[in-house]
mmCIF file of C-alpha atoms in Angstrom:
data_model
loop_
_atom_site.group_PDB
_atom_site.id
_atom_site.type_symbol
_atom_site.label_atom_id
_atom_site.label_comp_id
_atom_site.label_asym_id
_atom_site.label_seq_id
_atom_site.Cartn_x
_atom_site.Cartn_y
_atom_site.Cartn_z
ATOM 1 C CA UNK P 1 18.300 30.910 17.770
ATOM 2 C CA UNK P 2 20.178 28.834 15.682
ATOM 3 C CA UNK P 3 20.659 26.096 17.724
ATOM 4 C CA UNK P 4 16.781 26.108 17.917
ATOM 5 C CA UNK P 5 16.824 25.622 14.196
ATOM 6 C CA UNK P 6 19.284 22.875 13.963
ATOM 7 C CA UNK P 7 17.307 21.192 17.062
ATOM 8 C CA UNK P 8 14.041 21.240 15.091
ATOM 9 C CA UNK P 9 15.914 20.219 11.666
ATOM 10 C CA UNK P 10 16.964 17.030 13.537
ATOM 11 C CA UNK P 11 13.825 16.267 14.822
ATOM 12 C CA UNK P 12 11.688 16.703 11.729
ATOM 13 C CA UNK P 13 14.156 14.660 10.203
ATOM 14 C CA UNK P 14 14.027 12.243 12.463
ATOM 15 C CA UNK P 15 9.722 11.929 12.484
ATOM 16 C CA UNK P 16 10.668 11.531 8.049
ATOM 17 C CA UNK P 17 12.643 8.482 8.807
ATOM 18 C CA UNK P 18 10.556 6.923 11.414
ATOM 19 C CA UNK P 19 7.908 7.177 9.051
ATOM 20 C CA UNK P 20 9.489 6.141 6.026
ATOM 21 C CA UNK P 21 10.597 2.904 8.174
ATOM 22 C CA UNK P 22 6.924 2.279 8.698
ATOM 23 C CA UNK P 23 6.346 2.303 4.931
ATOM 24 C CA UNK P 24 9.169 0.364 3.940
ATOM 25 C CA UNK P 25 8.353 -1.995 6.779
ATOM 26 C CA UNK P 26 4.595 -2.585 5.944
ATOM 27 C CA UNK P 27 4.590 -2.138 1.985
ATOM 28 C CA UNK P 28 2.581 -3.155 0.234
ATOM 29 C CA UNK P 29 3.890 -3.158 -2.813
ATOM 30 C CA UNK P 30 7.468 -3.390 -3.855
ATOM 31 C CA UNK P 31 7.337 -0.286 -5.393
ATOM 32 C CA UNK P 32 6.653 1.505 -2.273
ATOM 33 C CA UNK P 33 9.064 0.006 -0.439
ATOM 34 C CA UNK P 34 11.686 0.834 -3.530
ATOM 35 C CA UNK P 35 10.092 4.908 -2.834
ATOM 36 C CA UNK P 36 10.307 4.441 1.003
ATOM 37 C CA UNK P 37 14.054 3.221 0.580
ATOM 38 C CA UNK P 38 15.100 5.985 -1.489
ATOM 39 C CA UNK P 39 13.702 8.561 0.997
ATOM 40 C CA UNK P 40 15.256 6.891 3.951
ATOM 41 C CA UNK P 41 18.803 7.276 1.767
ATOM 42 C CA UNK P 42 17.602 10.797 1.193
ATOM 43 C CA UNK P 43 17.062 11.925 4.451
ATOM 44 C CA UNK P 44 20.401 10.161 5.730
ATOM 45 C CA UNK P 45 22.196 12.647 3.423
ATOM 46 C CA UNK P 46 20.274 15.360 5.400
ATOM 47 C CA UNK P 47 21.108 14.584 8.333
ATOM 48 C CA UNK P 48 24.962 13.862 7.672
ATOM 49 C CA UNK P 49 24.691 17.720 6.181
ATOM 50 C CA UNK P 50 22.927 19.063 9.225
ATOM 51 C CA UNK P 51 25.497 17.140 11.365
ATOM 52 C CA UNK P 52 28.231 18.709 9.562
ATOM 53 C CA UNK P 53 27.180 22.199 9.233
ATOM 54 C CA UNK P 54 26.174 22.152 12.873
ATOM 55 C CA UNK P 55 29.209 20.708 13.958
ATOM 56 C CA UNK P 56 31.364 22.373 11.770
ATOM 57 C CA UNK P 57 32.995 18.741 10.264
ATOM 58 C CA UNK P 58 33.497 19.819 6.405
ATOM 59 C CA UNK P 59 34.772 16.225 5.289
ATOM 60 C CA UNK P 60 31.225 14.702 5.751
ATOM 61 C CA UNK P 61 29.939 16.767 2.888
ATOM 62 C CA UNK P 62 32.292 14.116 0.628
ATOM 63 C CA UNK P 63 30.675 11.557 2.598
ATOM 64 C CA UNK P 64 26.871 12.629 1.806
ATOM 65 C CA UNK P 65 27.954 13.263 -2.021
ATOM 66 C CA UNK P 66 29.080 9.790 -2.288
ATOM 67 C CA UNK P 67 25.796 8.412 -0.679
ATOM 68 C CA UNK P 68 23.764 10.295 -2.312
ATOM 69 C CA UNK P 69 25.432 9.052 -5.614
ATOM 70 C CA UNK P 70 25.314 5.569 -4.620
ATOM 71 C CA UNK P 71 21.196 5.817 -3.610
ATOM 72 C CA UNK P 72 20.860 7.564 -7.072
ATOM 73 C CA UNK P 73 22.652 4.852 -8.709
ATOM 74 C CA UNK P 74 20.105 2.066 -6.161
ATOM 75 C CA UNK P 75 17.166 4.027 -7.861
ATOM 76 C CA UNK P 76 18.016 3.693 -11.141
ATOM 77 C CA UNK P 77 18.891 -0.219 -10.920
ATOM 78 C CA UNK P 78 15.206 -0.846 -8.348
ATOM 79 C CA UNK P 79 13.527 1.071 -11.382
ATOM 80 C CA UNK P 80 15.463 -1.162 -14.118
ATOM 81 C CA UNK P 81 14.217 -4.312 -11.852
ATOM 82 C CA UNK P 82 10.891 -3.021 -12.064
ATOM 83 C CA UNK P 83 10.543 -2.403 -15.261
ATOM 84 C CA UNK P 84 11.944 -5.165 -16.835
ATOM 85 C CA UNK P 85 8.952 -7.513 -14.588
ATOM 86 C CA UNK P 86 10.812 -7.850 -11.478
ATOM 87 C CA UNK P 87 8.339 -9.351 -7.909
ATOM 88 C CA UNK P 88 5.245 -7.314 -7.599
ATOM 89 C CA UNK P 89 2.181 -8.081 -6.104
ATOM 90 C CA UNK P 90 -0.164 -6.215 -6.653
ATOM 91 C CA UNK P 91 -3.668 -6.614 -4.821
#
């Protein structure tokens, strides 16, 4: 049953990052793209939990802290940039 669960974790989170590809991909704004990057960071820390709770590989929880820090830290600066005028085009 559990393996079930992990199956259809890694799935789901696989249809998320196809589809946030698609919206970082076609826009159209730079702000969604900004959004669509941060998810795709987001759900890369998901899946390097999943992959270490389902394989049992403890050290890759360090690993998805420290992304997960560094996308925060990406966030903040896109939303500095974006405030302070940065490239939009808005139609």
């Amino acid at each position: 049953m559990l393996d079930i669960a992990i199956t259809l974790s890694f799935v789901f989170l696989s249809a998320g990052l196809v589809l946030a590809t698609v919206r970082l991909l076609r826009g159209p704004t730079l702000p969604d793209r900004v959004v669509a990057l941060e998810v795709i960071a987001s759900l890369t820390v998901g899946f390097i939990l999943l992959y270490s709770i389902s394989y049992q590989v403890p050290q890759f929880i360090d690993v998805a802290i420290v992304l997960a820090l560094t996308s925060f830290l990406a966030a903040v600066g896109f939303a500095r940039y974006l405030e302070r005028g940065g490239e939009r085009h808005d139609d």
